[in-house]
């Protein structure tokens, strides 16, 4: 005897489809700041590159395009190199790896970096109805070449081996950048004195002890680049508030301006092929910066952007002097 299954004649009311709640907007600036705060809290200075490999001290670059990463991405990638022990400053996206015949190794973790994008948005305050251009941060992920199998990176673009005995060429590059900027039209003054190195924004003069006063030439140029970076904030140049509003002529060492100079010096050293040599950050420095980053998620992003602008001002001045008409 077969069992029959009867269906109820009553109709069941279907509930309307539930709309997913909108996802909260990502605060990318906060995500970046959290990574920097985590590193500083652990005692790692993110703007110092990893120094264990033969290519240490160079700016991170994209393997496929050969372009150097800029601004905050330099420090995020340096931090990843140090944290994960990478010795090669070369990066690429997953798609670039596949197109180059490589395969990202299973279990490898990407590093999120950022870029600015723009959108047109209605400006309700503008009676003409014109739209305003709004900037916003986006992220994309890159992998270090050491996590990609099947690549031929021996002749990678942008890579220059740094041999231990190759100091003279790198130091000549440092001298060319420093003197090229300091001898360009409208540059700050620069004097050598047996005093603490500093930039006096009231007189627009960089002051540094002579080369012989430093333990190494690298330490000399790291310090000189730091003070030169301060000078780019002068009202006649980039007009950074940390310089233009320093009424006493001396700088608050715990303010954003000091971080700008520190980051810019690291970038300049990397451009010249030397590892930046700086004093260990005092507890007061780190505490001051951590406090700012915990209350202002854009603090490090702004400082990194300002540092890149300083480098862009210093290096073209040097290049223009070097490649100008004979």
mmCIF file of C-alpha atoms in Angstrom, residues 30-276:
data_model
loop_
_atom_site.group_PDB
_atom_site.id
_atom_site.type_symbol
_atom_site.label_atom_id
_atom_site.label_comp_id
_atom_site.label_asym_id
_atom_site.label_seq_id
_atom_site.Cartn_x
_atom_site.Cartn_y
_atom_site.Cartn_z
ATOM 1 C CA UNK A 30 42.741 54.185 10.055
ATOM 2 C CA UNK A 31 43.853 50.775 8.751
ATOM 3 C CA UNK A 32 47.175 52.241 7.609
ATOM 4 C CA UNK A 33 47.634 54.071 10.893
ATOM 5 C CA UNK A 34 46.889 50.895 12.876
ATOM 6 C CA UNK A 35 49.724 49.114 11.058
ATOM 7 C CA UNK A 36 52.160 51.931 11.839
ATOM 8 C CA UNK A 37 51.051 52.134 15.485
ATOM 9 C CA UNK A 38 51.429 48.360 15.875
ATOM 10 C CA UNK A 39 54.987 48.545 14.532
ATOM 11 C CA UNK A 40 56.010 51.494 16.713
ATOM 12 C CA UNK A 41 54.483 49.863 19.784
ATOM 13 C CA UNK A 42 56.555 46.755 19.057
ATOM 14 C CA UNK A 43 59.706 48.881 18.821
ATOM 15 C CA UNK A 44 60.017 48.845 15.013
ATOM 16 C CA UNK A 45 60.566 52.116 13.158
ATOM 17 C CA UNK A 46 58.636 51.629 9.867
ATOM 18 C CA UNK A 47 60.616 54.181 7.881
ATOM 19 C CA UNK A 48 63.848 52.214 8.153
ATOM 20 C CA UNK A 49 64.256 49.617 5.403
ATOM 21 C CA UNK A 50 65.346 46.036 5.967
ATOM 22 C CA UNK A 51 69.156 45.794 5.777
ATOM 23 C CA UNK A 52 69.886 42.079 5.544
ATOM 24 C CA UNK A 53 70.058 41.656 1.776
ATOM 25 C CA UNK A 54 72.396 42.776 -0.982
ATOM 26 C CA UNK A 55 69.733 45.152 -2.293
ATOM 27 C CA UNK A 56 68.972 46.765 1.064
ATOM 28 C CA UNK A 57 68.514 50.494 1.326
ATOM 29 C CA UNK A 58 66.730 50.846 -2.019
ATOM 30 C CA UNK A 59 63.179 51.987 -2.611
ATOM 31 C CA UNK A 60 60.600 49.260 -3.179
ATOM 32 C CA UNK A 61 59.736 48.910 -6.860
ATOM 33 C CA UNK A 62 57.207 47.098 -9.003
ATOM 34 C CA UNK A 63 58.956 44.224 -10.761
ATOM 35 C CA UNK A 64 56.933 44.549 -13.977
ATOM 36 C CA UNK A 65 56.838 48.319 -14.471
ATOM 37 C CA UNK A 66 60.104 49.167 -12.725
ATOM 38 C CA UNK A 67 58.401 52.127 -11.055
ATOM 39 C CA UNK A 68 59.398 53.014 -7.515
ATOM 40 C CA UNK A 69 56.599 53.104 -4.974
ATOM 41 C CA UNK A 70 55.987 56.498 -3.410
ATOM 42 C CA UNK A 71 54.826 58.122 -0.209
ATOM 43 C CA UNK A 72 53.197 56.000 2.473
ATOM 44 C CA UNK A 73 53.495 52.834 0.356
ATOM 45 C CA UNK A 74 57.297 52.942 0.702
ATOM 46 C CA UNK A 75 57.002 52.706 4.475
ATOM 47 C CA UNK A 76 54.291 50.038 4.402
ATOM 48 C CA UNK A 77 56.455 47.869 2.136
ATOM 49 C CA UNK A 78 59.624 48.510 4.152
ATOM 50 C CA UNK A 79 57.675 47.432 7.228
ATOM 51 C CA UNK A 80 56.550 44.240 5.472
ATOM 52 C CA UNK A 81 60.115 43.503 4.316
ATOM 53 C CA UNK A 82 61.392 43.841 7.868
ATOM 54 C CA UNK A 83 58.518 41.915 9.468
ATOM 55 C CA UNK A 84 58.639 39.003 7.022
ATOM 56 C CA UNK A 85 62.378 38.913 6.398
ATOM 57 C CA UNK A 86 62.292 39.747 2.684
ATOM 58 C CA UNK A 87 65.661 40.782 1.258
ATOM 59 C CA UNK A 88 64.483 41.959 -2.165
ATOM 60 C CA UNK A 89 62.531 45.228 -2.530
ATOM 61 C CA UNK A 90 60.509 44.022 -5.530
ATOM 62 C CA UNK A 91 56.739 43.651 -5.570
ATOM 63 C CA UNK A 92 53.921 42.775 -7.960
ATOM 64 C CA UNK A 93 50.199 42.080 -8.035
ATOM 65 C CA UNK A 94 48.778 38.560 -8.332
ATOM 66 C CA UNK A 95 47.753 39.244 -11.937
ATOM 67 C CA UNK A 96 51.195 40.585 -12.837
ATOM 68 C CA UNK A 97 52.780 37.456 -11.385
ATOM 69 C CA UNK A 98 50.530 35.207 -13.469
ATOM 70 C CA UNK A 99 51.116 37.226 -16.649
ATOM 71 C CA UNK A 100 54.879 36.991 -16.086
ATOM 72 C CA UNK A 101 54.661 33.202 -15.874
ATOM 73 C CA UNK A 102 54.945 33.064 -12.105
ATOM 74 C CA UNK A 103 52.782 31.528 -9.419
ATOM 75 C CA UNK A 104 52.228 33.019 -5.983
ATOM 76 C CA UNK A 105 53.260 30.376 -3.473
ATOM 77 C CA UNK A 106 50.401 28.785 -1.536
ATOM 78 C CA UNK A 107 49.950 30.371 1.872
ATOM 79 C CA UNK A 108 51.734 33.597 0.925
ATOM 80 C CA UNK A 109 50.168 36.757 2.286
ATOM 81 C CA UNK A 110 49.787 39.897 0.235
ATOM 82 C CA UNK A 111 50.534 43.383 1.511
ATOM 83 C CA UNK A 112 47.773 45.971 1.053
ATOM 84 C CA UNK A 113 48.979 49.340 -0.209
ATOM 85 C CA UNK A 114 46.999 52.438 -1.088
ATOM 86 C CA UNK A 115 46.349 54.893 -3.878
ATOM 87 C CA UNK A 116 44.161 57.944 -4.306
ATOM 88 C CA UNK A 117 41.148 57.813 -6.595
ATOM 89 C CA UNK A 118 38.685 60.546 -7.508
ATOM 90 C CA UNK A 119 34.964 60.786 -8.133
ATOM 91 C CA UNK A 120 32.579 63.482 -9.289
ATOM 92 C CA UNK A 121 29.991 64.315 -6.643
ATOM 93 C CA UNK A 122 27.052 66.696 -6.615
ATOM 94 C CA UNK A 123 27.884 69.904 -4.791
ATOM 95 C CA UNK A 124 24.684 70.975 -3.050
ATOM 96 C CA UNK A 125 26.283 74.241 -1.976
ATOM 97 C CA UNK A 126 27.006 75.239 -5.575
ATOM 98 C CA UNK A 127 23.912 76.868 -7.150
ATOM 99 C CA UNK A 128 25.288 76.316 -10.652
ATOM 100 C CA UNK A 129 24.915 72.572 -10.225
ATOM 101 C CA UNK A 130 28.564 71.891 -10.992
ATOM 102 C CA UNK A 131 29.957 68.733 -9.489
ATOM 103 C CA UNK A 132 32.979 68.716 -7.210
ATOM 104 C CA UNK A 133 35.935 66.354 -7.452
ATOM 105 C CA UNK A 134 36.304 64.277 -4.290
ATOM 106 C CA UNK A 135 39.430 62.283 -3.437
ATOM 107 C CA UNK A 136 39.247 58.976 -1.603
ATOM 108 C CA UNK A 137 41.637 56.171 -0.708
ATOM 109 C CA UNK A 138 41.548 52.709 -2.251
ATOM 110 C CA UNK A 139 43.730 49.679 -1.644
ATOM 111 C CA UNK A 140 45.266 46.943 -3.734
ATOM 112 C CA UNK A 141 47.421 43.974 -2.794
ATOM 113 C CA UNK A 142 50.975 43.158 -3.825
ATOM 114 C CA UNK A 143 53.281 40.204 -3.224
ATOM 115 C CA UNK A 144 57.027 40.211 -2.723
ATOM 116 C CA UNK A 145 58.930 38.393 -5.495
ATOM 117 C CA UNK A 146 60.332 36.003 -2.900
ATOM 118 C CA UNK A 147 56.795 34.615 -2.565
ATOM 119 C CA UNK A 148 56.419 34.056 -6.323
ATOM 120 C CA UNK A 149 57.802 30.928 -8.018
ATOM 121 C CA UNK A 150 58.826 30.692 -11.671
ATOM 122 C CA UNK A 151 60.095 34.242 -12.164
ATOM 123 C CA UNK A 152 63.376 35.333 -13.722
ATOM 124 C CA UNK A 153 64.289 38.322 -11.584
ATOM 125 C CA UNK A 154 68.017 38.416 -12.166
ATOM 126 C CA UNK A 155 67.669 41.406 -14.491
ATOM 127 C CA UNK A 156 64.751 43.010 -12.693
ATOM 128 C CA UNK A 157 64.148 46.684 -13.492
ATOM 129 C CA UNK A 158 65.132 49.138 -10.814
ATOM 130 C CA UNK A 159 67.433 46.741 -8.984
ATOM 131 C CA UNK A 160 70.991 47.777 -8.260
ATOM 132 C CA UNK A 161 73.178 45.480 -6.131
ATOM 133 C CA UNK A 162 74.780 47.235 -3.173
ATOM 134 C CA UNK A 163 78.167 45.656 -2.506
ATOM 135 C CA UNK A 164 79.844 46.284 0.868
ATOM 136 C CA UNK A 165 82.861 47.894 -0.790
ATOM 137 C CA UNK A 166 80.763 50.087 -3.126
ATOM 138 C CA UNK A 167 80.477 53.067 -0.779
ATOM 139 C CA UNK A 168 82.205 55.748 -2.889
ATOM 140 C CA UNK A 169 79.643 55.731 -5.739
ATOM 141 C CA UNK A 170 76.717 55.832 -3.322
ATOM 142 C CA UNK A 171 78.272 58.651 -1.326
ATOM 143 C CA UNK A 172 78.949 60.607 -4.500
ATOM 144 C CA UNK A 173 75.262 60.281 -5.309
ATOM 145 C CA UNK A 174 74.419 61.687 -1.875
ATOM 146 C CA UNK A 175 76.760 64.617 -2.399
ATOM 147 C CA UNK A 176 75.238 65.333 -5.815
ATOM 148 C CA UNK A 177 71.726 65.462 -4.360
ATOM 149 C CA UNK A 178 72.685 67.620 -1.375
ATOM 150 C CA UNK A 179 74.885 70.107 -3.214
ATOM 151 C CA UNK A 180 72.579 70.191 -6.229
ATOM 152 C CA UNK A 181 69.730 71.363 -4.021
ATOM 153 C CA UNK A 182 71.769 73.703 -1.820
ATOM 154 C CA UNK A 183 73.293 75.430 -4.867
ATOM 155 C CA UNK A 184 70.035 75.793 -6.767
ATOM 156 C CA UNK A 185 68.361 79.234 -7.082
ATOM 157 C CA UNK A 186 66.530 80.264 -3.915
ATOM 158 C CA UNK A 187 68.021 77.459 -1.823
ATOM 159 C CA UNK A 188 68.570 77.785 1.941
ATOM 160 C CA UNK A 189 71.949 78.691 3.332
ATOM 161 C CA UNK A 190 74.163 75.975 4.778
ATOM 162 C CA UNK A 191 77.023 76.347 7.242
ATOM 163 C CA UNK A 192 79.252 73.904 9.106
ATOM 164 C CA UNK A 193 79.606 74.463 12.849
ATOM 165 C CA UNK A 194 80.488 72.249 15.805
ATOM 166 C CA UNK A 195 76.947 72.415 17.164
ATOM 167 C CA UNK A 196 73.889 70.190 17.176
ATOM 168 C CA UNK A 197 72.669 69.884 13.575
ATOM 169 C CA UNK A 198 69.479 71.841 12.935
ATOM 170 C CA UNK A 199 67.527 73.971 10.494
ATOM 171 C CA UNK A 200 66.770 77.527 11.601
ATOM 172 C CA UNK A 201 63.522 78.434 9.871
ATOM 173 C CA UNK A 202 63.799 82.081 10.929
ATOM 174 C CA UNK A 203 67.091 82.618 9.094
ATOM 175 C CA UNK A 204 66.522 79.835 6.502
ATOM 176 C CA UNK A 205 69.879 78.215 7.217
ATOM 177 C CA UNK A 206 70.847 74.550 7.559
ATOM 178 C CA UNK A 207 73.530 74.031 10.210
ATOM 179 C CA UNK A 208 75.541 70.821 10.449
ATOM 180 C CA UNK A 209 78.830 69.724 11.994
ATOM 181 C CA UNK A 210 81.549 68.894 9.446
ATOM 182 C CA UNK A 211 81.826 65.434 7.938
ATOM 183 C CA UNK A 212 84.764 64.535 10.190
ATOM 184 C CA UNK A 213 82.535 64.911 13.270
ATOM 185 C CA UNK A 214 80.373 61.945 12.286
ATOM 186 C CA UNK A 215 81.171 58.298 12.859
ATOM 187 C CA UNK A 216 80.441 57.471 9.212
ATOM 188 C CA UNK A 217 79.789 59.414 6.000
ATOM 189 C CA UNK A 218 76.386 57.706 5.853
ATOM 190 C CA UNK A 219 75.466 59.231 9.216
ATOM 191 C CA UNK A 220 76.538 62.650 7.925
ATOM 192 C CA UNK A 221 74.355 62.498 4.834
ATOM 193 C CA UNK A 222 71.401 61.022 6.727
ATOM 194 C CA UNK A 223 71.521 63.990 9.092
ATOM 195 C CA UNK A 224 72.100 66.514 6.306
ATOM 196 C CA UNK A 225 69.124 65.154 4.354
ATOM 197 C CA UNK A 226 66.980 65.422 7.497
ATOM 198 C CA UNK A 227 67.812 69.105 7.938
ATOM 199 C CA UNK A 228 67.520 69.844 4.204
ATOM 200 C CA UNK A 229 64.060 68.272 4.296
ATOM 201 C CA UNK A 230 63.078 70.715 7.045
ATOM 202 C CA UNK A 231 64.153 73.593 4.790
ATOM 203 C CA UNK A 232 61.674 72.597 2.082
ATOM 204 C CA UNK A 233 58.885 73.679 4.438
ATOM 205 C CA UNK A 234 59.990 77.326 4.231
ATOM 206 C CA UNK A 235 57.322 79.784 3.046
ATOM 207 C CA UNK A 236 59.244 80.340 -0.197
ATOM 208 C CA UNK A 237 59.120 76.612 -0.985
ATOM 209 C CA UNK A 238 56.392 74.220 0.193
ATOM 210 C CA UNK A 239 55.132 76.347 3.072
ATOM 211 C CA UNK A 240 54.518 73.625 5.659
ATOM 212 C CA UNK A 241 52.877 74.893 8.840
ATOM 213 C CA UNK A 242 55.431 73.126 11.017
ATOM 214 C CA UNK A 243 58.024 75.529 9.600
ATOM 215 C CA UNK A 244 56.056 78.672 8.764
ATOM 216 C CA UNK A 245 54.399 78.794 12.200
ATOM 217 C CA UNK A 246 57.523 78.029 14.224
ATOM 218 C CA UNK A 247 57.828 81.598 15.488
ATOM 219 C CA UNK A 248 60.849 80.997 17.680
ATOM 220 C CA UNK A 249 62.931 79.747 14.760
ATOM 221 C CA UNK A 250 63.303 76.370 16.436
ATOM 222 C CA UNK A 251 61.175 73.272 15.852
ATOM 223 C CA UNK A 252 59.008 71.220 18.169
ATOM 224 C CA UNK A 253 60.743 67.817 17.946
ATOM 225 C CA UNK A 254 57.527 65.913 18.620
ATOM 226 C CA UNK A 255 55.376 67.585 15.985
ATOM 227 C CA UNK A 256 54.418 66.372 12.531
ATOM 228 C CA UNK A 257 57.277 68.344 10.954
ATOM 229 C CA UNK A 258 59.898 66.206 12.671
ATOM 230 C CA UNK A 259 58.304 63.062 11.280
ATOM 231 C CA UNK A 260 58.172 64.632 7.804
ATOM 232 C CA UNK A 261 61.918 65.298 7.925
ATOM 233 C CA UNK A 262 62.656 61.801 9.247
ATOM 234 C CA UNK A 263 60.642 60.139 6.482
ATOM 235 C CA UNK A 264 62.075 62.391 3.767
ATOM 236 C CA UNK A 265 65.640 61.642 4.889
ATOM 237 C CA UNK A 266 64.932 57.911 4.665
ATOM 238 C CA UNK A 267 63.550 58.333 1.136
ATOM 239 C CA UNK A 268 66.534 60.419 0.008
ATOM 240 C CA UNK A 269 69.003 57.900 1.415
ATOM 241 C CA UNK A 270 67.141 55.146 -0.407
ATOM 242 C CA UNK A 271 67.250 57.102 -3.671
ATOM 243 C CA UNK A 272 71.012 57.446 -3.243
ATOM 244 C CA UNK A 273 71.482 53.779 -2.436
ATOM 245 C CA UNK A 274 72.520 54.059 1.203
ATOM 246 C CA UNK A 275 70.741 52.861 4.320
ATOM 247 C CA UNK A 276 69.583 55.757 6.501
#
